[in-house]
PDB file of C-alpha atoms in Angstrom:
ATOM      1  CA  MET A   1       0.000   0.000   0.000  1.00 38.00           C
ATOM      2  CA  HIS A   2       0.992   3.631  -0.398  1.00 43.00           C
ATOM      3  CA  LYS A   3       2.649   5.053   2.696  1.00 45.00           C
ATOM      4  CA  PRO A   4       2.328   8.708   3.708  1.00 41.00           C
ATOM      5  CA  PRO A   5       5.608  10.552   3.099  1.00 42.00           C
ATOM      6  CA  SER A   6       7.693  10.280   6.239  1.00 45.00           C
ATOM      7  CA  ALA A   7       8.474  14.004   6.189  1.00 52.00           C
ATOM      8  CA  ASP A   8       4.804  14.927   6.483  1.00 82.00           C
ATOM      9  CA  LEU A   9       3.032  15.152   9.820  1.00 93.00           C
ATOM     10  CA  LEU A  10      -0.667  15.703  10.439  1.00 96.00           C
ATOM     11  CA  GLY A  11      -1.368  18.188  13.201  1.00 97.00           C
ATOM     12  CA  ILE A  12      -4.569  17.856  15.218  1.00 98.00           C
ATOM     13  CA  LEU A  13      -5.809  20.999  16.949  1.00 98.00           C
ATOM     14  CA  GLY A  14      -7.811  19.270  19.669  1.00 98.00           C
ATOM     15  CA  GLY A  15      -9.052  20.086  23.144  1.00 97.00           C
ATOM     16  CA  MET A  16     -12.413  21.342  21.820  1.00 97.00           C
ATOM     17  CA  GLY A  17     -13.431  19.182  23.591  1.00 95.00           C
ATOM     18  CA  PRO A  18     -10.580  16.940  24.712  1.00 96.00           C
ATOM     19  CA  LEU A  19     -12.523  13.691  24.270  1.00 96.00           C
ATOM     20  CA  ALA A  20     -13.411  14.668  20.707  1.00 97.00           C
ATOM     21  CA  GLY A  21      -9.767  15.455  19.931  1.00 97.00           C
ATOM     22  CA  SER A  22      -8.489  12.169  21.296  1.00 97.00           C
ATOM     23  CA  THR A  23     -11.308  10.249  19.590  1.00 97.00           C
ATOM     24  CA  PHE A  24     -10.420  11.858  16.271  1.00 98.00           C
ATOM     25  CA  ALA A  25      -6.865  10.572  16.630  1.00 98.00           C
ATOM     26  CA  THR A  26      -8.192   7.085  17.424  1.00 98.00           C
ATOM     27  CA  ARG A  27     -10.622   7.058  14.491  1.00 98.00           C
ATOM     28  CA  LEU A  28      -7.883   8.254  12.150  1.00 97.00           C
ATOM     29  CA  VAL A  29      -5.922   5.126  13.066  1.00 97.00           C
ATOM     30  CA  ALA A  30      -9.008   2.881  12.851  1.00 97.00           C
ATOM     31  CA  LEU A  31      -9.931   4.106   9.361  1.00 97.00           C
ATOM     32  CA  THR A  32      -6.413   3.639   7.940  1.00 94.00           C
ATOM     33  CA  PRO A  33      -5.977  -0.004   6.843  1.00 86.00           C
ATOM     34  CA  ALA A  34      -2.280  -0.141   7.617  1.00 91.00           C
ATOM     35  CA  ALA A  35      -0.486  -3.477   7.713  1.00 93.00           C
ATOM     36  CA  CYS A  36       2.114  -2.261  10.209  1.00 93.00           C
ATOM     37  CA  ASP A  37       2.931   0.696  12.446  1.00 93.00           C
ATOM     38  CA  GLN A  38       4.988   2.444   9.791  1.00 90.00           C
ATOM     39  CA  GLU A  39       2.069   2.661   7.336  1.00 91.00           C
ATOM     40  CA  HIS A  40       0.013   4.888   9.602  1.00 93.00           C
ATOM     41  CA  ILE A  41      -0.069   8.673   9.302  1.00 94.00           C
ATOM     42  CA  PRO A  42       2.401  10.439  11.628  1.00 95.00           C
ATOM     43  CA  VAL A  43       0.288  12.579  13.941  1.00 96.00           C
ATOM     44  CA  LEU A  44       0.838  15.406  16.417  1.00 97.00           C
ATOM     45  CA  LEU A  45      -2.097  16.016  18.774  1.00 98.00           C
ATOM     46  CA  CYS A  46      -2.384  19.330  20.621  1.00 98.00           C
ATOM     47  CA  ASN A  47      -5.246  18.526  23.009  1.00 98.00           C
ATOM     48  CA  ASP A  48      -5.325  21.786  24.954  1.00 97.00           C
ATOM     49  CA  PRO A  49      -8.691  22.319  26.716  1.00 97.00           C
ATOM     50  CA  ARG A  50      -7.865  25.900  27.732  1.00 97.00           C
ATOM     51  CA  VAL A  51      -9.313  27.313  24.490  1.00 97.00           C
ATOM     52  CA  PRO A  52     -12.300  29.511  25.435  1.00 97.00           C
ATOM     53  CA  ASP A  53     -15.736  28.129  24.601  1.00 94.00           C
ATOM     54  CA  ARG A  54     -16.439  28.683  20.934  1.00 96.00           C
ATOM     55  CA  SER A  55     -20.232  28.686  21.003  1.00 92.00           C
ATOM     56  CA  SER A  56     -20.420  31.181  23.872  1.00 93.00           C
ATOM     57  CA  ALA A  57     -17.911  33.474  22.166  1.00 95.00           C
ATOM     58  CA  ARG A  58     -19.739  33.485  18.832  1.00 91.00           C
ATOM     59  CA  LEU A  59     -23.018  34.292  20.592  1.00 90.00           C
ATOM     60  CA  GLY A  60     -21.367  37.256  22.338  1.00 90.00           C
ATOM     61  CA  GLN A  61     -21.213  35.644  25.768  1.00 91.00           C
ATOM     62  CA  GLY A  62     -17.544  34.811  26.203  1.00 90.00           C
ATOM     63  CA  GLU A  63     -13.899  35.363  25.318  1.00 96.00           C
ATOM     64  CA  ASP A  64     -12.820  35.127  21.680  1.00 97.00           C
ATOM     65  CA  PRO A  65     -10.907  31.839  21.221  1.00 97.00           C
ATOM     66  CA  LEU A  66      -8.987  32.851  18.084  1.00 98.00           C
ATOM     67  CA  ALA A  67      -5.733  33.727  19.868  1.00 98.00           C
ATOM     68  CA  ALA A  68      -5.735  30.441  21.765  1.00 98.00           C
ATOM     69  CA  MET A  69      -6.503  28.445  18.617  1.00 98.00           C
ATOM     70  CA  MET A  70      -3.718  30.211  16.736  1.00 98.00           C
ATOM     71  CA  ALA A  71      -1.320  29.454  19.595  1.00 98.00           C
ATOM     72  CA  GLY A  72      -2.158  25.776  19.147  1.00 98.00           C
ATOM     73  CA  ILE A  73      -1.664  26.015  15.398  1.00 98.00           C
ATOM     74  CA  ARG A  74       1.737  27.644  15.946  1.00 98.00           C
ATOM     75  CA  ARG A  75       2.740  24.808  18.309  1.00 97.00           C
ATOM     76  CA  LEU A  76       1.793  22.252  15.678  1.00 97.00           C
ATOM     77  CA  GLU A  77       3.562  24.146  12.895  1.00 97.00           C
ATOM     78  CA  GLY A  78       6.675  24.490  15.040  1.00 95.00           C
ATOM     79  CA  ALA A  79       6.672  20.769  15.784  1.00 95.00           C
ATOM     80  CA  GLY A  80       6.551  19.880  12.091  1.00 94.00           C
ATOM     81  CA  ALA A  81       2.883  19.688  11.089  1.00 95.00           C
ATOM     82  CA  ARG A  82       2.367  20.172   7.363  1.00 94.00           C
ATOM     83  CA  LEU A  83      -1.426  19.857   7.440  1.00 96.00           C
ATOM     84  CA  ILE A  84      -3.835  20.529  10.316  1.00 97.00           C
ATOM     85  CA  ALA A  85      -7.233  19.054  11.159  1.00 98.00           C
ATOM     86  CA  ILE A  86      -9.491  20.740  13.701  1.00 98.00           C
ATOM     87  CA  PRO A  87     -12.019  18.294  15.203  1.00 98.00           C
ATOM     88  CA  CYS A  88     -14.391  20.999  16.424  1.00 98.00           C
ATOM     89  CA  ASN A  89     -17.210  22.205  14.193  1.00 97.00           C
ATOM     90  CA  THR A  90     -17.829  25.497  16.001  1.00 96.00           C
ATOM     91  CA  ALA A  91     -14.138  26.406  15.733  1.00 97.00           C
ATOM     92  CA  HIS A  92     -14.658  26.553  11.957  1.00 98.00           C
ATOM     93  CA  LEU A  93     -16.660  29.753  12.417  1.00 97.00           C
ATOM     94  CA  TRP A  94     -13.140  31.249  12.657  1.00 98.00           C
ATOM     95  CA  TYR A  95     -11.796  29.181   9.740  1.00 98.00           C
ATOM     96  CA  GLU A  96     -11.089  32.067   7.369  1.00 98.00           C
ATOM     97  CA  GLN A  97      -9.227  33.989  10.064  1.00 98.00           C
ATOM     98  CA  MET A  98      -7.165  30.923  10.962  1.00 98.00           C
ATOM     99  CA  VAL A  99      -6.364  30.224   7.305  1.00 98.00           C
ATOM    100  CA  GLN A 100      -5.159  33.795   6.826  1.00 98.00           C
ATOM    101  CA  GLN A 101      -2.685  33.409   9.698  1.00 98.00           C
ATOM    102  CA  ALA A 102      -1.664  29.759   9.363  1.00 98.00           C
ATOM    103  CA  ARG A 103       1.498  28.766   7.524  1.00 97.00           C
ATOM    104  CA  VAL A 104       0.176  25.346   6.511  1.00 97.00           C
ATOM    105  CA  PRO A 105      -3.148  24.159   5.019  1.00 96.00           C
ATOM    106  CA  LEU A 106      -6.127  23.563   7.312  1.00 98.00           C
ATOM    107  CA  LEU A 107      -8.742  20.946   6.464  1.00 98.00           C
ATOM    108  CA  HIS A 108     -12.354  22.148   6.629  1.00 98.00           C
ATOM    109  CA  ILE A 109     -14.740  19.923   8.569  1.00 98.00           C
ATOM    110  CA  VAL A 110     -17.851  21.037   6.660  1.00 98.00           C
ATOM    111  CA  ASP A 111     -16.267  20.175   3.312  1.00 98.00           C
ATOM    112  CA  ALA A 112     -15.357  16.792   4.784  1.00 98.00           C
ATOM    113  CA  VAL A 113     -18.939  16.156   5.913  1.00 98.00           C
ATOM    114  CA  CYS A 114     -20.337  17.155   2.522  1.00 98.00           C
ATOM    115  CA  GLU A 115     -17.922  14.744   0.843  1.00 98.00           C
ATOM    116  CA  ASP A 116     -18.942  12.049   3.300  1.00 98.00           C
ATOM    117  CA  LEU A 117     -22.611  12.492   2.379  1.00 98.00           C
ATOM    118  CA  ALA A 118     -21.635  11.922  -1.252  1.00 97.00           C
ATOM    119  CA  ARG A 119     -19.621   8.838  -0.251  1.00 97.00           C
ATOM    120  CA  LEU A 120     -22.715   7.505   1.502  1.00 97.00           C
ATOM    121  CA  GLY A 121     -24.799   8.012  -1.639  1.00 97.00           C
ATOM    122  CA  VAL A 122     -26.806  10.939  -0.260  1.00 98.00           C
ATOM    123  CA  ALA A 123     -27.470  13.447  -3.054  1.00 97.00           C
ATOM    124  CA  LYS A 124     -29.867  16.413  -3.160  1.00 97.00           C
ATOM    125  CA  ALA A 125     -31.559  15.177  -0.021  1.00 98.00           C
ATOM    126  CA  ARG A 126     -33.271  16.569   3.051  1.00 98.00           C
ATOM    127  CA  ILE A 127     -30.562  16.803   5.696  1.00 98.00           C
ATOM    128  CA  GLY A 128     -31.301  16.972   9.405  1.00 98.00           C
ATOM    129  CA  LEU A 129     -28.653  19.108  11.054  1.00 98.00           C
ATOM    130  CA  MET A 130     -27.455  18.742  14.639  1.00 98.00           C
ATOM    131  CA  GLY A 131     -24.868  20.991  16.247  1.00 97.00           C
ATOM    132  CA  THR A 132     -24.153  23.716  18.774  1.00 96.00           C
ATOM    133  CA  PRO A 133     -26.390  26.791  19.010  1.00 95.00           C
ATOM    134  CA  ALA A 134     -23.677  28.917  17.369  1.00 95.00           C
ATOM    135  CA  THR A 135     -23.093  26.677  14.354  1.00 96.00           C
ATOM    136  CA  LEU A 136     -26.820  26.370  13.759  1.00 97.00           C
ATOM    137  CA  LYS A 137     -27.625  30.056  14.257  1.00 95.00           C
ATOM    138  CA  LEU A 138     -24.702  31.289  12.156  1.00 96.00           C
ATOM    139  CA  GLY A 139     -25.257  28.838   9.291  1.00 97.00           C
ATOM    140  CA  LEU A 140     -21.948  26.998   9.264  1.00 97.00           C
ATOM    141  CA  TYR A 141     -23.483  24.080   7.365  1.00 98.00           C
ATOM    142  CA  GLN A 142     -26.599  25.481   5.731  1.00 98.00           C
ATOM    143  CA  GLY A 143     -24.907  27.306   2.867  1.00 97.00           C
ATOM    144  CA  PRO A 144     -22.460  24.548   1.873  1.00 98.00           C
ATOM    145  CA  LEU A 145     -25.229  21.925   2.021  1.00 98.00           C
ATOM    146  CA  ALA A 146     -27.542  24.084  -0.093  1.00 97.00           C
ATOM    147  CA  GLN A 147     -24.763  24.605  -2.658  1.00 97.00           C
ATOM    148  CA  ARG A 148     -24.685  20.836  -3.099  1.00 97.00           C
ATOM    149  CA  GLY A 149     -28.414  20.656  -3.694  1.00 98.00           C
ATOM    150  CA  HIS A 150     -29.503  19.589  -0.230  1.00 98.00           C
ATOM    151  CA  SER A 151     -32.307  21.135   1.785  1.00 98.00           C
ATOM    152  CA  VAL A 152     -31.686  21.519   5.506  1.00 98.00           C
ATOM    153  CA  ILE A 153     -33.948  20.725   8.446  1.00 98.00           C
ATOM    154  CA  VAL A 154     -32.739  22.778  11.410  1.00 98.00           C
ATOM    155  CA  PRO A 155     -33.671  21.718  14.960  1.00 98.00           C
ATOM    156  CA  ASP A 156     -36.562  23.523  16.574  1.00 98.00           C
ATOM    157  CA  GLU A 157     -36.202  24.853  20.113  1.00 97.00           C
ATOM    158  CA  GLU A 158     -36.878  21.509  21.792  1.00 98.00           C
ATOM    159  CA  GLU A 159     -34.607  19.624  19.409  1.00 98.00           C
ATOM    160  CA  LEU A 160     -31.834  22.146  19.932  1.00 98.00           C
ATOM    161  CA  GLN A 161     -32.093  21.578  23.676  1.00 98.00           C
ATOM    162  CA  LEU A 162     -31.671  17.843  23.058  1.00 98.00           C
ATOM    163  CA  CYS A 163     -28.481  18.611  21.106  1.00 98.00           C
ATOM    164  CA  VAL A 164     -27.223  20.867  23.888  1.00 97.00           C
ATOM    165  CA  ASP A 165     -27.968  18.213  26.529  1.00 98.00           C
ATOM    166  CA  ALA A 166     -26.137  15.503  24.568  1.00 98.00           C
ATOM    167  CA  ILE A 167     -23.113  17.728  23.939  1.00 98.00           C
ATOM    168  CA  ALA A 168     -22.967  18.805  27.588  1.00 97.00           C
ATOM    169  CA  ALA A 169     -23.075  15.185  28.776  1.00 98.00           C
ATOM    170  CA  VAL A 170     -20.099  14.252  26.589  1.00 97.00           C
ATOM    171  CA  LYS A 171     -18.143  17.323  27.635  1.00 96.00           C
ATOM    172  CA  GLY A 172     -18.915  16.427  31.243  1.00 96.00           C
ATOM    173  CA  ASN A 173     -17.458  12.918  30.796  1.00 95.00           C
ATOM    174  CA  ARG A 174     -20.925  11.356  30.959  1.00 96.00           C
ATOM    175  CA  PRO A 175     -21.229   9.899  27.443  1.00 94.00           C
ATOM    176  CA  ASP A 176     -23.686   7.220  28.582  1.00 95.00           C
ATOM    177  CA  GLU A 177     -26.139   9.998  29.430  1.00 98.00           C
ATOM    178  CA  ALA A 178     -25.736  11.571  25.995  1.00 98.00           C
ATOM    179  CA  PHE A 179     -27.323   8.850  23.878  1.00 98.00           C
ATOM    180  CA  ALA A 180     -30.944   9.357  24.905  1.00 98.00           C
ATOM    181  CA  PRO A 181     -31.196  13.070  24.019  1.00 98.00           C
ATOM    182  CA  ALA A 182     -29.102  12.658  20.853  1.00 98.00           C
ATOM    183  CA  ALA A 183     -31.199   9.710  19.660  1.00 98.00           C
ATOM    184  CA  ALA A 184     -34.406  11.581  20.455  1.00 98.00           C
ATOM    185  CA  CYS A 185     -33.249  14.518  18.334  1.00 98.00           C
ATOM    186  CA  ILE A 186     -32.301  12.229  15.437  1.00 98.00           C
ATOM    187  CA  ARG A 187     -35.703  10.513  15.548  1.00 98.00           C
ATOM    188  CA  ARG A 188     -37.515  13.839  15.582  1.00 98.00           C
ATOM    189  CA  LEU A 189     -35.535  15.129  12.583  1.00 98.00           C
ATOM    190  CA  VAL A 190     -36.310  11.920  10.682  1.00 98.00           C
ATOM    191  CA  ALA A 191     -40.000  12.267  11.573  1.00 98.00           C
ATOM    192  CA  ARG A 192     -39.847  15.770  10.065  1.00 98.00           C
ATOM    193  CA  GLY A 193     -38.589  14.321   6.777  1.00 98.00           C
ATOM    194  CA  ALA A 194     -34.810  14.083   7.063  1.00 98.00           C
ATOM    195  CA  ASP A 195     -33.238  11.552   4.678  1.00 98.00           C
ATOM    196  CA  ALA A 196     -29.929  11.756   6.554  1.00 98.00           C
ATOM    197  CA  VAL A 197     -28.669  13.465   9.704  1.00 98.00           C
ATOM    198  CA  VAL A 198     -25.395  15.344  10.166  1.00 98.00           C
ATOM    199  CA  LEU A 199     -23.759  14.936  13.577  1.00 98.00           C
ATOM    200  CA  GLY A 200     -22.389  18.451  13.220  1.00 98.00           C
ATOM    201  CA  CYS A 201     -20.629  18.759  16.561  1.00 97.00           C
ATOM    202  CA  THR A 202     -17.698  16.490  17.361  1.00 98.00           C
ATOM    203  CA  GLU A 203     -19.259  15.558  20.710  1.00 98.00           C
ATOM    204  CA  LEU A 204     -22.300  14.102  18.946  1.00 98.00           C
ATOM    205  CA  PRO A 205     -20.519  11.074  17.393  1.00 98.00           C
ATOM    206  CA  LEU A 206     -19.471  10.203  20.950  1.00 97.00           C
ATOM    207  CA  ALA A 207     -23.087  10.519  22.075  1.00 98.00           C
ATOM    208  CA  VAL A 208     -24.187   8.051  19.384  1.00 98.00           C
ATOM    209  CA  PRO A 209     -21.793   5.070  19.413  1.00 96.00           C
ATOM    210  CA  HIS A 210     -21.278   3.239  16.127  1.00 96.00           C
ATOM    211  CA  ALA A 211     -22.839   0.046  17.477  1.00 96.00           C
ATOM    212  CA  GLN A 212     -26.132   1.835  18.201  1.00 96.00           C
ATOM    213  CA  ARG A 213     -26.525   3.750  14.948  1.00 97.00           C
ATOM    214  CA  ALA A 214     -28.217   1.114  12.774  1.00 95.00           C
ATOM    215  CA  ALA A 215     -31.174   0.983  15.161  1.00 95.00           C
ATOM    216  CA  LEU A 216     -31.887   4.661  14.501  1.00 97.00           C
ATOM    217  CA  GLY A 217     -32.988   3.819  10.965  1.00 94.00           C
ATOM    218  CA  THR A 218     -31.369   6.659   9.033  1.00 97.00           C
ATOM    219  CA  VAL A 219     -28.106   7.618   7.376  1.00 98.00           C
ATOM    220  CA  LEU A 220     -25.782   9.421   9.771  1.00 98.00           C
ATOM    221  CA  THR A 221     -22.687  11.320   8.788  1.00 97.00           C
ATOM    222  CA  ASP A 222     -20.197  11.668  11.603  1.00 95.00           C
ATOM    223  CA  SER A 223     -18.066  14.826  11.554  1.00 98.00           C
ATOM    224  CA  ILE A 224     -15.186  13.069  13.370  1.00 98.00           C
ATOM    225  CA  ASP A 225     -15.017  10.210  10.861  1.00 98.00           C
ATOM    226  CA  ALA A 226     -15.616  12.526   7.910  1.00 98.00           C
ATOM    227  CA  LEU A 227     -12.669  14.707   8.920  1.00 98.00           C
ATOM    228  CA  ALA A 228     -10.513  11.623   9.502  1.00 98.00           C
ATOM    229  CA  ARG A 229     -11.342  10.341   6.013  1.00 97.00           C
ATOM    230  CA  ALA A 230     -10.461  13.723   4.536  1.00 97.00           C
ATOM    231  CA  ALA A 231      -7.095  13.661   6.316  1.00 97.00           C
ATOM    232  CA  ILE A 232      -6.388  10.130   5.121  1.00 95.00           C
ATOM    233  CA  GLU A 233      -7.292  11.084   1.549  1.00 94.00           C
ATOM    234  CA  ARG A 234      -4.995  14.101   1.714  1.00 91.00           C
ATOM    235  CA  PHE A 235      -2.131  11.847   2.804  1.00 82.00           C
ATOM    236  CA  GLY A 236      -2.880   9.392   0.019  1.00 70.00           C
ATOM    237  CA  ALA A 237      -3.599   6.351   2.205  1.00 54.00           C
ATOM    238  CA  PRO A 238      -6.471   3.995   1.330  1.00 51.00           C
ATOM    239  CA  GLN A 239      -9.429   3.860   3.694  1.00 52.00           C
ATOM    240  CA  ARG A 240     -11.642   1.205   5.203  1.00 50.00           C
TER     241      ARG A 240
END
């Protein structure tokens, strides 16, 4: 199989939250069908949880996280990263500002999710969208999905609260408590006509374990796995 060039390192700007960052690193390994250690992608994980809350900041209720995120990017660049993945959807509300300051390319999680929908055979469909209040209110996904011919079903107030509860449970190291609200939100979006549902916060894939997804009866695209697949594709390694 094709091995990633040994001079290239993938940087992961994690910590947002820390379980999502570490899970991204694990899923990157799981999705790379390497026959030995040396065929995996060399990775540097900066899992710094001190970055101010992104959703609160974007809604005008907290400190701007850009400086902290750029400090993490600089650490990764200085340690040899030649490409950076950011397993936090809400952080991508600052994507253009980060790109302008970064010295290396940054993958975009929304592009990765849109590509994953295509991989799953979902075209010009009705997409149920789950995420943080900031990503939903500020349209992180709505425009890119519409450009690809999808229509978007955004959570109503009760469904948004289910998303918030699931995300908070994962961030509070209570992932077992996250499944019920996340699953309830997915079922409600499907009942409203969704053909597929985007887990558009990197805590949500942790709320809905892979083993429990088939029972939900819909196509799910997982922003952690989608970003991992995009990173693997960029490094030229085949995927499972």
